[in-house]
Short mmCIF file of C-alpha atoms in Angstrom, two decimals:
data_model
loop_
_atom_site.label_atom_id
_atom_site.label_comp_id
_atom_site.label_asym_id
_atom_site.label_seq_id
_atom_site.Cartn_x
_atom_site.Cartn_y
_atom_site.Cartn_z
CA UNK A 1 10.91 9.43 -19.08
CA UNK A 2 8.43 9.61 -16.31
CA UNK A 3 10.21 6.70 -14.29
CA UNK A 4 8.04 5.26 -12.04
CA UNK A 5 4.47 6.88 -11.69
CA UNK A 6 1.89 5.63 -8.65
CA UNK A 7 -2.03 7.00 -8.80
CA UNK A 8 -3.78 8.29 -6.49
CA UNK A 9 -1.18 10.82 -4.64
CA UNK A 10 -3.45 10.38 -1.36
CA UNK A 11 -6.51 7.98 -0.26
CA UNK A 12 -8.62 8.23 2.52
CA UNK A 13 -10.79 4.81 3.16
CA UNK A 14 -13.37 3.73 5.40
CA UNK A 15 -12.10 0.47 7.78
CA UNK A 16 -13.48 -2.72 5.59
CA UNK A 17 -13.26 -0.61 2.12
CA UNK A 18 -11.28 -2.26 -0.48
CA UNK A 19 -8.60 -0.12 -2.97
CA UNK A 20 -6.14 -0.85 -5.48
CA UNK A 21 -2.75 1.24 -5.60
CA UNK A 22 -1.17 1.22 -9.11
CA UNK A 23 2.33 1.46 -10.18
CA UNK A 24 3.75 2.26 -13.45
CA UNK A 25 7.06 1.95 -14.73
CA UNK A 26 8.74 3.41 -18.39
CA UNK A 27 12.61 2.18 -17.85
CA UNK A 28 11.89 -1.45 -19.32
CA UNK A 29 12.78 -2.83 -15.77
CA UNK A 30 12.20 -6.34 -15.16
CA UNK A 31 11.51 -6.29 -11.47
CA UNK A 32 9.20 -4.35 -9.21
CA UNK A 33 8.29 -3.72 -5.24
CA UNK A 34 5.90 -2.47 -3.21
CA UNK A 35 7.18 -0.64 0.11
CA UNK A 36 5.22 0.34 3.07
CA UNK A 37 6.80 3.28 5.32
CA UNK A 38 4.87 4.28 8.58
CA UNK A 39 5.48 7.33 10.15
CA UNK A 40 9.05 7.61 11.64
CA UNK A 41 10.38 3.97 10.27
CA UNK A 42 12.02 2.71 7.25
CA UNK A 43 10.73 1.29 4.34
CA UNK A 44 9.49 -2.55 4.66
CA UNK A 45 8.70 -4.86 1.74
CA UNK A 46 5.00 -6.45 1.05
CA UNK A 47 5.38 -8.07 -2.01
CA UNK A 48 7.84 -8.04 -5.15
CA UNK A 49 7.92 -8.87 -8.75
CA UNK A 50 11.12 -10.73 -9.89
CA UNK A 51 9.99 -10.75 -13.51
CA UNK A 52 6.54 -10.46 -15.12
CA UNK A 53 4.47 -13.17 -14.28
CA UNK A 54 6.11 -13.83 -10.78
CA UNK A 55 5.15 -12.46 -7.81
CA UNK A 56 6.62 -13.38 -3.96
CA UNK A 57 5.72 -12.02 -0.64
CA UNK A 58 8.01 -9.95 0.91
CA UNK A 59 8.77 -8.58 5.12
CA UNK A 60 5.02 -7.74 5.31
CA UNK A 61 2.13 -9.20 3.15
CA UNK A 62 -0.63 -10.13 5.22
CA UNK A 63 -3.74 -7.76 4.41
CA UNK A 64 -2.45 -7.41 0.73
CA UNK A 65 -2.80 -9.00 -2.71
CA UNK A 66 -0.36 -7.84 -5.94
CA UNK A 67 -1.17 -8.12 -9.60
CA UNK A 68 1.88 -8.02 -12.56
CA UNK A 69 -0.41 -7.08 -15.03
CA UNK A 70 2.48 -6.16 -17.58
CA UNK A 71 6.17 -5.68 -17.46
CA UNK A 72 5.20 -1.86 -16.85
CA UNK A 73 2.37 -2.27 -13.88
CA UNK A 74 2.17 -3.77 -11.02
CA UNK A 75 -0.65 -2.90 -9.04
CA UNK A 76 -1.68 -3.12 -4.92
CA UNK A 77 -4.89 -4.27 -3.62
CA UNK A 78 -6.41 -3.95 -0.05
CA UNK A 79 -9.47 -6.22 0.03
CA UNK A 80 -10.83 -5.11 3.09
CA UNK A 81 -8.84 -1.85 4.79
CA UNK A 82 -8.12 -1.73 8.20
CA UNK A 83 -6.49 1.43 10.33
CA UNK A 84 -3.32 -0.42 10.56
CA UNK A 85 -2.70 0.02 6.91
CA UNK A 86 -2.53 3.41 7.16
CA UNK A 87 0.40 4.14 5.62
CA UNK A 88 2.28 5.66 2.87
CA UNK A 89 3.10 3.28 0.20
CA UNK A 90 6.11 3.20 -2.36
CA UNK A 91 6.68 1.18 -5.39
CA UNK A 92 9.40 0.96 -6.93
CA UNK A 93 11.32 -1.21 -10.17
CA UNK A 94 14.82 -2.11 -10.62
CA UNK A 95 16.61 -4.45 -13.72
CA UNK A 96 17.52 -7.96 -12.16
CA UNK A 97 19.96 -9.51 -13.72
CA UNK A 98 21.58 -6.87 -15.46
CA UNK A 99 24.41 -5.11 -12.89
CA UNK A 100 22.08 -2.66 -12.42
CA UNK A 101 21.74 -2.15 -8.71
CA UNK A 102 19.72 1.00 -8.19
CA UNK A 103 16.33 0.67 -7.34
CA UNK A 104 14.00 4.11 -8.92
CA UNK A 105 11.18 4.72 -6.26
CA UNK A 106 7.92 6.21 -6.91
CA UNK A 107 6.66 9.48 -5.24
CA UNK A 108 4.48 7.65 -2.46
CA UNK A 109 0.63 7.09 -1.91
CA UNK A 110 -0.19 8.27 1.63
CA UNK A 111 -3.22 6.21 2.73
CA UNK A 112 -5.79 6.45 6.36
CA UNK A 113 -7.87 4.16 7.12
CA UNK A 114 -10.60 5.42 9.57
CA UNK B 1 19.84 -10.79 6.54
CA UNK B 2 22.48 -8.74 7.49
CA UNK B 3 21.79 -5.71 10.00
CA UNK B 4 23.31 -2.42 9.86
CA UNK B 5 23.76 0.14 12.30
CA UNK B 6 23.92 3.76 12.15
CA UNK B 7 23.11 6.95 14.13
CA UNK B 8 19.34 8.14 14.51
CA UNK B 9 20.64 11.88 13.98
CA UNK B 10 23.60 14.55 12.93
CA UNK B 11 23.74 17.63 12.13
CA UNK B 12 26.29 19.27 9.58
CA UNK B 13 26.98 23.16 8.28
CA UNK B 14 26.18 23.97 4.96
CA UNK B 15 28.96 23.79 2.37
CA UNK B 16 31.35 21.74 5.09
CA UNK B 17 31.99 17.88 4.75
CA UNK B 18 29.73 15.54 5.75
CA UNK B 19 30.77 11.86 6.90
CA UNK B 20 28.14 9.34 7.46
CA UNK B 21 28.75 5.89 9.19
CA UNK B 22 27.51 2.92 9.33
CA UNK B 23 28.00 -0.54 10.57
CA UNK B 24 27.74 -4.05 9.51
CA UNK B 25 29.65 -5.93 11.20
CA UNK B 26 27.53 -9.58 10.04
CA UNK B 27 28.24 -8.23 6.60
CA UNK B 28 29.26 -11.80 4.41
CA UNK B 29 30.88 -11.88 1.54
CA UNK B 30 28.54 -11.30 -1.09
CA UNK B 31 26.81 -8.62 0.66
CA UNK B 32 26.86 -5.03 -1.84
CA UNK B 33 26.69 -2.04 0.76
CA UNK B 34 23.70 0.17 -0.95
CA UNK B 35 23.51 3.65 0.57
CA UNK B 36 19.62 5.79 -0.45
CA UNK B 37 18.70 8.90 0.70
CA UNK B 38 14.60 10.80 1.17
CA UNK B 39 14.09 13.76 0.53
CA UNK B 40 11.07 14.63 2.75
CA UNK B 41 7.85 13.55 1.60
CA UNK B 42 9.39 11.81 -1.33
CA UNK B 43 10.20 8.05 -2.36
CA UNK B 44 14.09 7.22 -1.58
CA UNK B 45 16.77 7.63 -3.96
CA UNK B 46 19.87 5.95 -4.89
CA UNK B 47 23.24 7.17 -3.80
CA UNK B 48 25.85 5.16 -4.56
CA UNK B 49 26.96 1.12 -3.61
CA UNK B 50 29.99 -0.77 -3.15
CA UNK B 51 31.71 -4.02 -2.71
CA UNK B 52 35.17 -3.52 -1.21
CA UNK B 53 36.82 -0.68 -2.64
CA UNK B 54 35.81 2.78 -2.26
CA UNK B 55 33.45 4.29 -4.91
CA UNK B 56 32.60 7.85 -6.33
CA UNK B 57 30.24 9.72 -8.00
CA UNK B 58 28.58 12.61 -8.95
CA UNK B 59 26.36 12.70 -5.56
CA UNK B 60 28.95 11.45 -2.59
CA UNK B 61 32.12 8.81 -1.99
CA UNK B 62 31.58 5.65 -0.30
CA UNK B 63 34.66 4.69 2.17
CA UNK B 64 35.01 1.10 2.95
CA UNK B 65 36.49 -0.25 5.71
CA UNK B 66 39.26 -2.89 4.90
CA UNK B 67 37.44 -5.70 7.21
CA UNK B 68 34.08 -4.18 5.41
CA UNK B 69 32.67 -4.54 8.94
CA UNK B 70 31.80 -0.56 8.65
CA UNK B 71 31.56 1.69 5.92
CA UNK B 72 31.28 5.79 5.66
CA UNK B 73 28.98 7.55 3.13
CA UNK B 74 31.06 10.94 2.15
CA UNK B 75 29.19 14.19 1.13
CA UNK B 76 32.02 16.70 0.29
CA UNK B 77 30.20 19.94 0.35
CA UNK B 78 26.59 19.70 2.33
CA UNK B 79 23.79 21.57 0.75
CA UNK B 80 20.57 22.74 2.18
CA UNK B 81 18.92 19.95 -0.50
CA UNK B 82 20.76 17.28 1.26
CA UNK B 83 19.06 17.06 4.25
CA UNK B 84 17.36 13.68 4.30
CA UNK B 85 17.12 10.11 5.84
CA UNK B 86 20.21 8.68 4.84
CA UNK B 87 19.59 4.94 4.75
CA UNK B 88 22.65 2.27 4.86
CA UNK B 89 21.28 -1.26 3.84
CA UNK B 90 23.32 -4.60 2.78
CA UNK B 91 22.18 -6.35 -0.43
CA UNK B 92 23.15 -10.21 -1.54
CA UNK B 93 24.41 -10.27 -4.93
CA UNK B 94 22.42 -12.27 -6.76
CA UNK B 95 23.51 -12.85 -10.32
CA UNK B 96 24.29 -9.38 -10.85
CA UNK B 97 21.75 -6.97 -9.02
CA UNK B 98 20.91 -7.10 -5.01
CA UNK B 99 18.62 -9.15 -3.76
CA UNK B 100 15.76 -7.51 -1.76
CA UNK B 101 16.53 -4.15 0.40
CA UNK B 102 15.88 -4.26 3.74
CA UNK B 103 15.70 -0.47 5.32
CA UNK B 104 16.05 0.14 8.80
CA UNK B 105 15.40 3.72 10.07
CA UNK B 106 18.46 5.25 8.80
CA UNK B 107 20.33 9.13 9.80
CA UNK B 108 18.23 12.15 9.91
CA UNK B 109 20.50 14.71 8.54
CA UNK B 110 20.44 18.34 9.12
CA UNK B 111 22.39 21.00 7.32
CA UNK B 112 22.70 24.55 8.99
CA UNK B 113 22.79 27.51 7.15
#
């Protein structure tokens, strides 16, 4: 299993570009999440996934759209990049409902905006 | 949501016990106590979680305090690998997995050789 894969590894965007992060998943989990960590904080939510087809804002969605294309992808999209989204950004996909607590995290996509 | 508080730094000797706090003293009743680690320049990890009594596994031990107002993630032999952020977040029980995980900036441990 590759558990949870995100493309590309690193980004570099011009301010007003637009990207899309994606985020794959092979464990069959139901539920998925995209993090944003700047440098020296902890992790805070933009948007989650509770189940395919649903999709909720999280801590910090302004600036961001999400996509559940699938049960396996869920995918990140910056319309129009600004510096303050510079960022690394994790997804990650856990089973709701299930007593499965852990959430698996991706390896990170480390984004500037210049 | 409930907050948790821990210490920005410590610093721990390689293959000597390494004991982690954390507090939460808003904790309620439903609240899990999740404990992930990072690796640098990777995606966190699960540890380990508990409700009210103390848990083991393969990676650490989780020590709850009776009140569950503070809690104490246990590494029993540190290793140069576990050097990391050590996050301590609270997570609502819904239905039978947390709800959403709020991280704060959790412990930057380092292990001397």
């Amino acid at each position: 299993n590759a558990g949870v894969t995100q493309t590309p590894k690193f980004q570099v965007l011009k301010t007003g570009q637009s990207m899309t992060l994606q985020c794959a998943q092979d464990m069959n989990h139901n539920s998925m999440y995209w993090y944003r960590q700047d440098p020296g904080m902890g992790l805070r939510l933009i948007y989650y996934s509770a189940s395919e087809g649903t999709t909720d804002k999280g801590e910090v969605p302004n600036g961001y759209n999400v996509s559940r294309l699938n049960k396996r992808e869920f995918s990140l999209r910056l319309e129009s990049a600004a510096p303050s989204q510079t960022s690394v950004y994790f997804c990650a996909s856990t089973s709701y409902g299930t007593g499965v607590y852990e959430q698996y995290f991706g390896p990170g996509t480390r984004l500037t905006v210049t | 949501d409930a907050k948790t508080t821990q210490p920005n730094s410590m610093e721990s000797n390689e293959e000597e016990p390494v004991h982690l706090p954390c507090n939460h003293s808003t904790i309620s009743g439903t609240d899990y106590i999740h404990w992930y680690r990072q690796l640098p320049s990777q995606g966190p990890e699960y540890v380990i979680h508990g409700l009210t009594s103390n848990v083991n596994n393969r990676m650490a031990s989780l020590a709850i305090a009776e009140d569950r107002k503070s809690s104490t993630l246990i590494l029993h032999r540190a290793t140069l690998r576990d050097a990391a952020v050590y996050y301590c977040i609270l997570g609502r029980d819904y239905g039978g997995s947390q709800g959403n995980l709020i991280f704060g900036k959790g412990t930057k441990l380092s292990v001397k050789p």
